[in-house]
CSV table of C-alpha atoms and ligand atoms in Angstrom, one decimal:
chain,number,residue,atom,x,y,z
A,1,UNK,CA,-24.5,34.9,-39.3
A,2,UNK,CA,-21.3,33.9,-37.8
A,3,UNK,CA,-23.1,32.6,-34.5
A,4,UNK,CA,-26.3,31.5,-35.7
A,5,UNK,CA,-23.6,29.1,-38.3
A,6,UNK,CA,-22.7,27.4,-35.0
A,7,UNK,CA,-25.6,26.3,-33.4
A,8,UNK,CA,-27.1,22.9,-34.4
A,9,UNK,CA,-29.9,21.7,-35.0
A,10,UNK,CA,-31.6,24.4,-36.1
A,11,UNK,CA,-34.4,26.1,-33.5
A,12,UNK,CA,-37.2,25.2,-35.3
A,13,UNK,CA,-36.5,21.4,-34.5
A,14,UNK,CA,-35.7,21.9,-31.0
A,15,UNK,CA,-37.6,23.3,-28.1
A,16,UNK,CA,-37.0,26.8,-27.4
A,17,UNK,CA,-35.2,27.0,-24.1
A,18,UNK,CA,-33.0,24.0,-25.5
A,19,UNK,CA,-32.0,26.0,-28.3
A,20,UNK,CA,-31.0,29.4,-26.4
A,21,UNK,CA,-29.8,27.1,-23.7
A,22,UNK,CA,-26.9,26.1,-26.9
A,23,UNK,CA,-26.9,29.8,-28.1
A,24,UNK,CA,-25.5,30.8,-24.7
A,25,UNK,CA,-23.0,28.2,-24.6
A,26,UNK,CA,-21.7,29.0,-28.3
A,27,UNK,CA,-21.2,32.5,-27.6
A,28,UNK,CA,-19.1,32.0,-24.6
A,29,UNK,CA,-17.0,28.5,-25.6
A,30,UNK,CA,-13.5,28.8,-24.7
A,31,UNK,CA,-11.1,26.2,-25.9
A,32,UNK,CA,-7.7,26.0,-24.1
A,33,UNK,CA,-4.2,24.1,-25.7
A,34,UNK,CA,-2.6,23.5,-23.2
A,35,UNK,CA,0.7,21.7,-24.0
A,36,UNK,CA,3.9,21.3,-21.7
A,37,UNK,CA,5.3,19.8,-25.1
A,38,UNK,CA,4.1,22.0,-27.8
A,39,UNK,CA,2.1,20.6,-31.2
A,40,UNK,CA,4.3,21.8,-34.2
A,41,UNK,CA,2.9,25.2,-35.5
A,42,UNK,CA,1.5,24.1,-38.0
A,43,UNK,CA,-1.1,21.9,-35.8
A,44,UNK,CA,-1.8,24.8,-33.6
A,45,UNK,CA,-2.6,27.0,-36.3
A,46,UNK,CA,-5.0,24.2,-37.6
A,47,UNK,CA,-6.6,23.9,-34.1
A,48,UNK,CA,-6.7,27.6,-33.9
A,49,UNK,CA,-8.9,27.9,-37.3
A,50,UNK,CA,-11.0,25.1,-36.6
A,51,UNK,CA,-11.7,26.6,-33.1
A,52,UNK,CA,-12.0,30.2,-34.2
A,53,UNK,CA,-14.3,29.0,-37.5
A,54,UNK,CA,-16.9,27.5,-35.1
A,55,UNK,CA,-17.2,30.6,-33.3
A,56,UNK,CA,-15.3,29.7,-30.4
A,57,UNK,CA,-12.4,31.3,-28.3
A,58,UNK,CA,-8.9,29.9,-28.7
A,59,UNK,CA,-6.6,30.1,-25.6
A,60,UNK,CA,-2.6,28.7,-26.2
A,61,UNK,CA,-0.8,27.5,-23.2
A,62,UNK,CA,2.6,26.1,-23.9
A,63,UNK,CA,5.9,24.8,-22.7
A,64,UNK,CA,4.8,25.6,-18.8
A,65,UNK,CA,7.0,24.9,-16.3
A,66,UNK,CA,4.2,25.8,-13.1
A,67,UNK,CA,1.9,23.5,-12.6
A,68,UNK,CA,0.1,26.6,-11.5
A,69,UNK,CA,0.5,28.1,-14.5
A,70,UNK,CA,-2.2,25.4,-16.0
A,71,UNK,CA,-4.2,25.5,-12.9
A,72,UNK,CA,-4.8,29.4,-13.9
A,73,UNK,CA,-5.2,28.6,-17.4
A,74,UNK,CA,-8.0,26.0,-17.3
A,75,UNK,CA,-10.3,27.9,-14.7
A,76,UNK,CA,-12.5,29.6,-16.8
A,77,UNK,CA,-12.0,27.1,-20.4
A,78,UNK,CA,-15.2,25.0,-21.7
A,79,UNK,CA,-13.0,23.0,-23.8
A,80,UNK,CA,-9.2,21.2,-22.9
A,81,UNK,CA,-7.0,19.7,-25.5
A,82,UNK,CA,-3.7,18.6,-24.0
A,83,UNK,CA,-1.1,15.9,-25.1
A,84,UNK,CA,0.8,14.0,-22.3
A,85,UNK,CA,-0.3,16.7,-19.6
A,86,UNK,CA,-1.6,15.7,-16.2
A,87,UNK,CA,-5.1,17.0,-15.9
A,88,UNK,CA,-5.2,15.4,-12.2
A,89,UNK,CA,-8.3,16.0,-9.9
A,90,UNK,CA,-6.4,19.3,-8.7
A,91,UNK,CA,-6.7,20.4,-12.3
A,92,UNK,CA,-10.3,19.4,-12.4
A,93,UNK,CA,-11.2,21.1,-9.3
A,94,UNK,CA,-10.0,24.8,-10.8
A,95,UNK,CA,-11.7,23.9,-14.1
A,96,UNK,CA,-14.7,25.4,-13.0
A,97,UNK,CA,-16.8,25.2,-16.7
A,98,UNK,CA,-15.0,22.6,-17.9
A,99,UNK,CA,-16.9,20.5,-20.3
A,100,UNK,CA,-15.0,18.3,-22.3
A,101,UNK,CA,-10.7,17.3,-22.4
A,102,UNK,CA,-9.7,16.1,-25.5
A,103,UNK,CA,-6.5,14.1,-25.2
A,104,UNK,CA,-4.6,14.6,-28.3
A,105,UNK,CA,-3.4,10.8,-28.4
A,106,UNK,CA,-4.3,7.5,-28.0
A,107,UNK,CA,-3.2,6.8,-24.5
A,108,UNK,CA,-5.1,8.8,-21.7
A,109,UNK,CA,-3.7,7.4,-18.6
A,110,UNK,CA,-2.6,10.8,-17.9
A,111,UNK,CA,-6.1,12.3,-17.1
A,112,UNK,CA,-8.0,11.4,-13.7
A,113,UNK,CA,-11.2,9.8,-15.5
A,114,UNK,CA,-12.9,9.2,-12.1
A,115,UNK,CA,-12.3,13.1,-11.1
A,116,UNK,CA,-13.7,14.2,-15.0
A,117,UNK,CA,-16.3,11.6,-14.7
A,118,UNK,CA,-17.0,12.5,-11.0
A,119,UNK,CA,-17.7,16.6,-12.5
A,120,UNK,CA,-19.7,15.2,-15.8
A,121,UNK,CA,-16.6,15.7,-17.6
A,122,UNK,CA,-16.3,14.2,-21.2
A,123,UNK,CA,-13.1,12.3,-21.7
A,124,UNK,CA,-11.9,11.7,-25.5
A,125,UNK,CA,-8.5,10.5,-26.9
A,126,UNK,CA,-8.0,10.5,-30.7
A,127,UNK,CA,-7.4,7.1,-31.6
A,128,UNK,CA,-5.6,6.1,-34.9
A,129,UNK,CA,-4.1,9.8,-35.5
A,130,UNK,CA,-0.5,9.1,-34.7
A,131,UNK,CA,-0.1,5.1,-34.9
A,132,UNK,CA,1.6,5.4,-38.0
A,133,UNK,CA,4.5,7.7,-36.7
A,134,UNK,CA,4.5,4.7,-33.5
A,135,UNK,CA,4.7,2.2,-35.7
A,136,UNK,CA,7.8,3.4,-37.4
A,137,UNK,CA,9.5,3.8,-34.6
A,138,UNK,CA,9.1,0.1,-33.8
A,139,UNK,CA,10.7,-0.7,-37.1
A,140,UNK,CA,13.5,1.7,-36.3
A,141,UNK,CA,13.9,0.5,-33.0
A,142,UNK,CA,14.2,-3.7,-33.7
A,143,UNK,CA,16.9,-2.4,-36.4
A,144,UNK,CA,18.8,0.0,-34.4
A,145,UNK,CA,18.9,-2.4,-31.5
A,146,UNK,CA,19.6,-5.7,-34.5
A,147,UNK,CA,22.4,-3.2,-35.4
A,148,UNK,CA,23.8,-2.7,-32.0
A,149,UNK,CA,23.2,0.7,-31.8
A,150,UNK,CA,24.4,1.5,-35.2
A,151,UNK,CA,28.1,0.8,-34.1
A,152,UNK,CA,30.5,-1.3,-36.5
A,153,UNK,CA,30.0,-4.5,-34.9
A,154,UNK,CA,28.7,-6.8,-36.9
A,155,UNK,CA,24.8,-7.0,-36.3
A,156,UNK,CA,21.6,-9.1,-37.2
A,157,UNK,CA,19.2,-8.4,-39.8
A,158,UNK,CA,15.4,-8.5,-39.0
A,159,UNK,CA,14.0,-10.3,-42.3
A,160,UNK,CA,13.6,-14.1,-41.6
A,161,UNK,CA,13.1,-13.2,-38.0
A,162,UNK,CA,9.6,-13.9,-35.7
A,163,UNK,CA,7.9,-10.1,-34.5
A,164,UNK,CA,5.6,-11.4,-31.7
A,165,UNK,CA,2.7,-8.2,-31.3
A,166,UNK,CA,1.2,-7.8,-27.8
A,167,UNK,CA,-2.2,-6.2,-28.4
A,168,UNK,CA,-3.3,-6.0,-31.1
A,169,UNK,CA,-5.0,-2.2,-31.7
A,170,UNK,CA,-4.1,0.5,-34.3
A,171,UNK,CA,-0.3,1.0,-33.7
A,172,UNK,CA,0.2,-3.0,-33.6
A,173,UNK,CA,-2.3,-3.8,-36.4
A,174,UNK,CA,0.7,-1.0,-38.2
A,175,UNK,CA,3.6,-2.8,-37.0
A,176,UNK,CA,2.2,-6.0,-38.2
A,177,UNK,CA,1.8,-5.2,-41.7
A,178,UNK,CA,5.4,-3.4,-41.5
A,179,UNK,CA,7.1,-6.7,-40.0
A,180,UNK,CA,5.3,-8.6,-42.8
A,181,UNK,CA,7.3,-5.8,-45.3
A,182,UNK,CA,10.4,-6.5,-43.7
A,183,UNK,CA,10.1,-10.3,-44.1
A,184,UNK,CA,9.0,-11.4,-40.5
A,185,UNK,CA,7.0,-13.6,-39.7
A,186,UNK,CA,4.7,-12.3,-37.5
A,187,UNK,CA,2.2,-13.2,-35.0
A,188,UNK,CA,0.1,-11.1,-32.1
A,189,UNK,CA,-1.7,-11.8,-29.1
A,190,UNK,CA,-5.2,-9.6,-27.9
A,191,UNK,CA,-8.3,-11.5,-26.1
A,192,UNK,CA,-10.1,-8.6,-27.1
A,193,UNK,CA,-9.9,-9.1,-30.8
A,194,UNK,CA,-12.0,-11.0,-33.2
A,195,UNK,CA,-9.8,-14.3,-35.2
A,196,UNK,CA,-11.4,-12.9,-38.1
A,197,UNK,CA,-8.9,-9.1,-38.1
A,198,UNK,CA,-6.1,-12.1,-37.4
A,199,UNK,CA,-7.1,-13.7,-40.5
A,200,UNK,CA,-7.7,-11.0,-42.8
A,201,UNK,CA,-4.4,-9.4,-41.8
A,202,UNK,CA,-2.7,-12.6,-42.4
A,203,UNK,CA,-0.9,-12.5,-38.6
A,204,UNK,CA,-1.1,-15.9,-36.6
A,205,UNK,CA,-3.5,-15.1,-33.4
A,206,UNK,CA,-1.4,-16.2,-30.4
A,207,UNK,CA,-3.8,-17.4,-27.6
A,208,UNK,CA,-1.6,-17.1,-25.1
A,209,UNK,CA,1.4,-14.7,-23.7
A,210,UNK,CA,3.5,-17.3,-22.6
A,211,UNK,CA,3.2,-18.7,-26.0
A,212,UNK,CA,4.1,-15.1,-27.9
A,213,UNK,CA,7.0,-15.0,-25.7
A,214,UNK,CA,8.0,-18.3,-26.1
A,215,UNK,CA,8.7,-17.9,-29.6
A,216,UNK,CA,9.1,-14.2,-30.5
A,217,UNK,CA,12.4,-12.8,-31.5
A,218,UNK,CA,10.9,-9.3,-31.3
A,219,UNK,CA,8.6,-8.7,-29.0
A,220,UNK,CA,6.7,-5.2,-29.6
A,221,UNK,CA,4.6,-3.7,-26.7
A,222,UNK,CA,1.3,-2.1,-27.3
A,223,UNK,CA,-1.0,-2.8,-24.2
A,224,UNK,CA,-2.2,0.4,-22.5
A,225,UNK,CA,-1.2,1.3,-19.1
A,226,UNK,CA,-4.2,0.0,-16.8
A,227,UNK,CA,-5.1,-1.7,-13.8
A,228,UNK,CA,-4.9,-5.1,-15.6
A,229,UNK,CA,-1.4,-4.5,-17.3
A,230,UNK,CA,0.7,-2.6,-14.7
A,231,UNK,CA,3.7,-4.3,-14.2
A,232,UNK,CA,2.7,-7.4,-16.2
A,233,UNK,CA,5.7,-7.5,-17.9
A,234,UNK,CA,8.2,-9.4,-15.6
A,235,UNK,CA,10.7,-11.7,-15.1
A,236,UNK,CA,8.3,-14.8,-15.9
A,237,UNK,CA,7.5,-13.4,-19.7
A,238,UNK,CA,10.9,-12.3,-20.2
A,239,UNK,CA,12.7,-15.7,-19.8
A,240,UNK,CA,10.6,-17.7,-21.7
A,241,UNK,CA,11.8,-15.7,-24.9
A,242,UNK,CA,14.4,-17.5,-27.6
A,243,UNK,CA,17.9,-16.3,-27.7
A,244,UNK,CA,18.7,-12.6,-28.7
A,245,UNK,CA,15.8,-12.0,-27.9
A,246,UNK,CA,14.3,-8.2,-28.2
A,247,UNK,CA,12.2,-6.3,-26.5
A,248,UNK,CA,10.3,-3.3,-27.6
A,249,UNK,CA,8.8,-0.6,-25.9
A,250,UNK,CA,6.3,2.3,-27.0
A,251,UNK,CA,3.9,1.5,-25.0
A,252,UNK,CA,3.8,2.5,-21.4
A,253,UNK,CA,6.8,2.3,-18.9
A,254,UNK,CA,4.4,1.5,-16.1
A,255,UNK,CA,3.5,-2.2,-17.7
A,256,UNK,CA,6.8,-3.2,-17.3
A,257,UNK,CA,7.8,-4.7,-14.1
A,258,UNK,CA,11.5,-3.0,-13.5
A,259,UNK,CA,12.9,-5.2,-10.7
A,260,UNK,CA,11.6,-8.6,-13.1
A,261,UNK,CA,13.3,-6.8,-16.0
A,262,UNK,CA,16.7,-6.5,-14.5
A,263,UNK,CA,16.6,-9.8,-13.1
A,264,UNK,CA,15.7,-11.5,-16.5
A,265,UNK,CA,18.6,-9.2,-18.3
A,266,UNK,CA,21.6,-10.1,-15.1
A,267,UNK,CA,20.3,-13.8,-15.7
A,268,UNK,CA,20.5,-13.6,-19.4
A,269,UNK,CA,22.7,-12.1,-21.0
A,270,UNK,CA,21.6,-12.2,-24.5
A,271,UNK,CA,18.2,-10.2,-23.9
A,272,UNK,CA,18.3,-6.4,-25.1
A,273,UNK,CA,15.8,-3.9,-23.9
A,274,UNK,CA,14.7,-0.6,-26.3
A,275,UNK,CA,12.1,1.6,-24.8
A,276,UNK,CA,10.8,4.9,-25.8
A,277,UNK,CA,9.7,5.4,-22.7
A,278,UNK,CA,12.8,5.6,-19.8
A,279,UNK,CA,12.7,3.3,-16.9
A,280,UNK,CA,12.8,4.5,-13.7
A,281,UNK,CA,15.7,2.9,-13.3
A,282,UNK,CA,17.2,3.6,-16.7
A,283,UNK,CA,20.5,5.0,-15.1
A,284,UNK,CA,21.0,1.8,-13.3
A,285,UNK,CA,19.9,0.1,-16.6
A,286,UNK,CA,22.6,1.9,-18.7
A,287,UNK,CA,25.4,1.8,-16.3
A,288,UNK,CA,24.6,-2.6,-15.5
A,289,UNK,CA,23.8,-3.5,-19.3
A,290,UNK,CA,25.3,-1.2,-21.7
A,291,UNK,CA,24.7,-1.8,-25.4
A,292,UNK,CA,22.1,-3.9,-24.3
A,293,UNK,CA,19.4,-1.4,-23.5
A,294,UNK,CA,18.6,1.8,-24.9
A,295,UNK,CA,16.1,4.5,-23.7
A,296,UNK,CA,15.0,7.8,-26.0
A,297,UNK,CA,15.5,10.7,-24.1
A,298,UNK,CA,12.3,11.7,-24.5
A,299,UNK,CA,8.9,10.1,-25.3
A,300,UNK,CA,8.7,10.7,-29.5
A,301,UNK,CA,7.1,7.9,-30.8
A,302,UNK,CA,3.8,10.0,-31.6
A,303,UNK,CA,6.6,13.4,-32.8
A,304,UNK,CA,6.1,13.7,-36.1
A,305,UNK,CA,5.1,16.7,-38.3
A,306,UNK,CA,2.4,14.3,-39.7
A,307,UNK,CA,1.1,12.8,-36.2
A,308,UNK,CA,1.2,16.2,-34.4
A,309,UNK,CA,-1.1,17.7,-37.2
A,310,UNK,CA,-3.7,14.5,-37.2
A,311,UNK,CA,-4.0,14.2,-33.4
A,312,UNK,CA,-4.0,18.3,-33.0
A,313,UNK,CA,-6.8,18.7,-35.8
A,314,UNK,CA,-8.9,15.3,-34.8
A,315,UNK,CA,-8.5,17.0,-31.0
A,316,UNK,CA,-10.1,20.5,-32.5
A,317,UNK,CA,-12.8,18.8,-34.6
A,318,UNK,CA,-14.1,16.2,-31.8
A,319,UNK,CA,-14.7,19.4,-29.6
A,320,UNK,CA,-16.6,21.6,-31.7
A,321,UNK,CA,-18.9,18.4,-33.2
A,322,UNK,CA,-19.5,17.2,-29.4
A,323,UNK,CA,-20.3,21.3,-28.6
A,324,UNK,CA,-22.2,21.6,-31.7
A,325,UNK,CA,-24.1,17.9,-32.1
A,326,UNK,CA,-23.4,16.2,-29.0
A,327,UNK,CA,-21.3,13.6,-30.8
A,328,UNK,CA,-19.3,11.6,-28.3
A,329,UNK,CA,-17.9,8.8,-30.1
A,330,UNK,CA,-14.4,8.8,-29.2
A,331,UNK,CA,-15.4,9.2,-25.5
A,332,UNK,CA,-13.4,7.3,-22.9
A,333,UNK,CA,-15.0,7.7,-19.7
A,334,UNK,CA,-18.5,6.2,-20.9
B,401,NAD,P1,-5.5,1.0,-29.2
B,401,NAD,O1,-6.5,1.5,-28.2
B,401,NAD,O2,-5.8,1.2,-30.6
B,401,NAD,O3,-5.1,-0.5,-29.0
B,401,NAD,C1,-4.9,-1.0,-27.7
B,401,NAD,C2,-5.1,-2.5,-27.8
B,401,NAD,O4,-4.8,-3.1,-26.6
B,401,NAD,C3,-6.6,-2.9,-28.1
B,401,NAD,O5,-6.6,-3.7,-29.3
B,401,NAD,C4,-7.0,-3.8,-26.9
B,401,NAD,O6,-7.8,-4.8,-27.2
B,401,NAD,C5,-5.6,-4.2,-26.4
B,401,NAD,N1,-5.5,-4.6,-25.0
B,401,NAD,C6,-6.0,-4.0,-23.9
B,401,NAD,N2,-5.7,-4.7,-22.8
B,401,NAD,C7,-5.0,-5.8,-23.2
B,401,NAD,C8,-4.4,-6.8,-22.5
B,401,NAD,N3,-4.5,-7.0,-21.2
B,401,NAD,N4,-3.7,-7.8,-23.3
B,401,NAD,C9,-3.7,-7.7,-24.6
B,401,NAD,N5,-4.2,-6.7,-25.3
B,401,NAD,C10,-4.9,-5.7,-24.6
B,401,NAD,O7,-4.2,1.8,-28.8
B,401,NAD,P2,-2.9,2.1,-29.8
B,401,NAD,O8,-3.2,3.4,-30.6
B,401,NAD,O9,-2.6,0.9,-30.6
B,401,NAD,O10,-1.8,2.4,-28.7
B,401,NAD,C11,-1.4,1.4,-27.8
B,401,NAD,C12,-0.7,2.1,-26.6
B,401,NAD,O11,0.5,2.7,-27.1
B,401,NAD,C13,-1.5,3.2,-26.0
B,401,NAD,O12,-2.3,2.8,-25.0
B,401,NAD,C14,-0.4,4.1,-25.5
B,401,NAD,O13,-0.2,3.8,-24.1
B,401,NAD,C15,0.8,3.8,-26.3
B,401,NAD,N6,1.2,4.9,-27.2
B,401,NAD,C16,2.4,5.4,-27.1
B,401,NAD,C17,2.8,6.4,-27.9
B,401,NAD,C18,4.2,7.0,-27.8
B,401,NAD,O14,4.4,8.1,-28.1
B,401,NAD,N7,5.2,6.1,-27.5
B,401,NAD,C19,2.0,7.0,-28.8
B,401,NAD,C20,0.7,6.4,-29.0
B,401,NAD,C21,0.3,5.4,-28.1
């Protein structure tokens, strides 16, 4: 009953070696977690019953130190749900029945699409599930870094001040309506959303950068890490912005332009830097600015109980409805 529970549609609406083709595939699913930074328990417990209730295998890889340790783990897995691993070509390669890697997250810059795309490998992320837990940690950072550092020294308070938002997707859309709680007024630039979200969310739509930077006192990243945004975030941007002006990262450490950064922050000694995501040169950063810039020591915007459980369990469901239906709605690699 178990089995036959898994298999959809039924096999009187499909053609018979369609159906047993799906039979074979449900008896022998594997599903692998494989997490250098584990899920909180109680998210791999959820992924575990959702895997194991569909019929399906559930394989746990965490903490690895080896990258051969996941290269060994992923050979003989139908299904991958990772966080922030690397699943580079190399890992494709040994993935020899891979079917489908869920990145449990809403960045995927961290798997090798043209490699996934190159083996017929679905790509999903799980959009939405942790943009809350990112969002806070924007609010937390502008006020930790208005509050220079939490140190007695007299600080600034956000309310009265203008959050600029650069893109304008689930975690900023968050931010937004937080700013607006905090009494700032708040604006955000993204070509690649309609006026109309602008105007129902009562944000200004920016239509440039130069203009968001212009005449943001906060500026919070959200742009993902592509071809287009690599290093877009230089010296030019970061002088046009007012006095005091802050800058907040929890984004992507590659769409900042380093060398442009440091310049902007020798030349101007009133700019502060916050990033959850350490520079390359964050050393270098620490020891020439102080105060002025301030790096988590490990990515945890997205490391919340709450976040963890969403992304894990959205991860675990996407897998088993594109296994069982064929659903592919969150895929990335289309
Ligand atoms: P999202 O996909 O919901 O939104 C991304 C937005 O970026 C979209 O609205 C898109 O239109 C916009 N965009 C793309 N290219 C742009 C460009 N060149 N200029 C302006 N806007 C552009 O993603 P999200 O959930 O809001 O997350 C945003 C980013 O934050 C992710 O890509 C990821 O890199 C990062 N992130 C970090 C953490 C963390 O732990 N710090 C957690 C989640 C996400």
């Amino acid at each position: 009953m178990g089995l036959i529970r898994t298999i959809w549609p039924s096999p009187f609406e499909v053609d018979k070696t369609a159906y047993f083709e799906t039979l074979e595939n449900a008896l022998f699913m594997k599903i692998l977690v494989a997490t250098e930074k584990p899920f909180a328990k109680a998210a791999v417990d959820g992924i575990r019953k959702i895997v194991e209730d569909a019929g399906y295998e559930f394989a746990l890889l965490e903490k690895y130190t080896d990258k051969a340790d996941l290269l060994a783990a992923v050979k003989d897995v139908d299904g991958l749900i990772i966080r922030s691993d690397k699943v580079t070509a190399e890992v494709v390669d040994a993935a020899e029945k891979l079917k489908i890697v869920v990145r449990a997250g809403a960045g995927y810059d961290n798997v090798d699409l043209a490699a996934c795309t190159a083996k017929g490998i679905v790509v999903m992320n799980t959009p939405g599930q942790n943009s809350n837990a990112v969002a806070e940690l924007v609010v937390c950072m502008m006020i930790y870094m208005s509050r220079n550092q939490l140190t007695p020294e007299a600080g600034k308070e956000v309310s009265g001040k203008r959050l600029g938002i650069q893109a304008y997707g689930n975690v900023g859309r968050i931010v937004a309506r937080y700013g607006k709680g905090l009494g700032m007024k708040v604006a955000a630039y993204d070509p690649f959303v309609a006026p109309a979200v602008f105007e129902a969310d009562g944000v200004e739509m920016v239509d440039s950068l130069d203009k968001l930077y212009e005449t943001s006192d906060f500026l919070s990243l959200h742009i993902p890490a592509t071809d287009q945004t690599r290093k877009s975030i230089g010296y030019d941007l970061l002088t046009k912005m007012p006095k005091g002006a802050v800058l907040v990262n929890t984004a992507r450490k590659e769409v900042i332009d380093e060398e442009g950064l440091i310049k902007a922050m020798e030349e101007r000694p009133d700019l502060k830097y916050i990033t959850d995501i350490a520079a390359d040169s964050q050393a270098l950063m620490n020891e020439k600015f102080g105060k002025r810039v301030f790096a988590t020591s490990k990515k945890m915007g997205a490391q919340t109980a709450e976040a963890n459980i969403n992304a894990g369990l959205a991860a675990a469901n996407q897998i088993v409805d594109f296994f069982k239906t064929g659903n592919r709605k969150f895929q990335v690699n289309k």
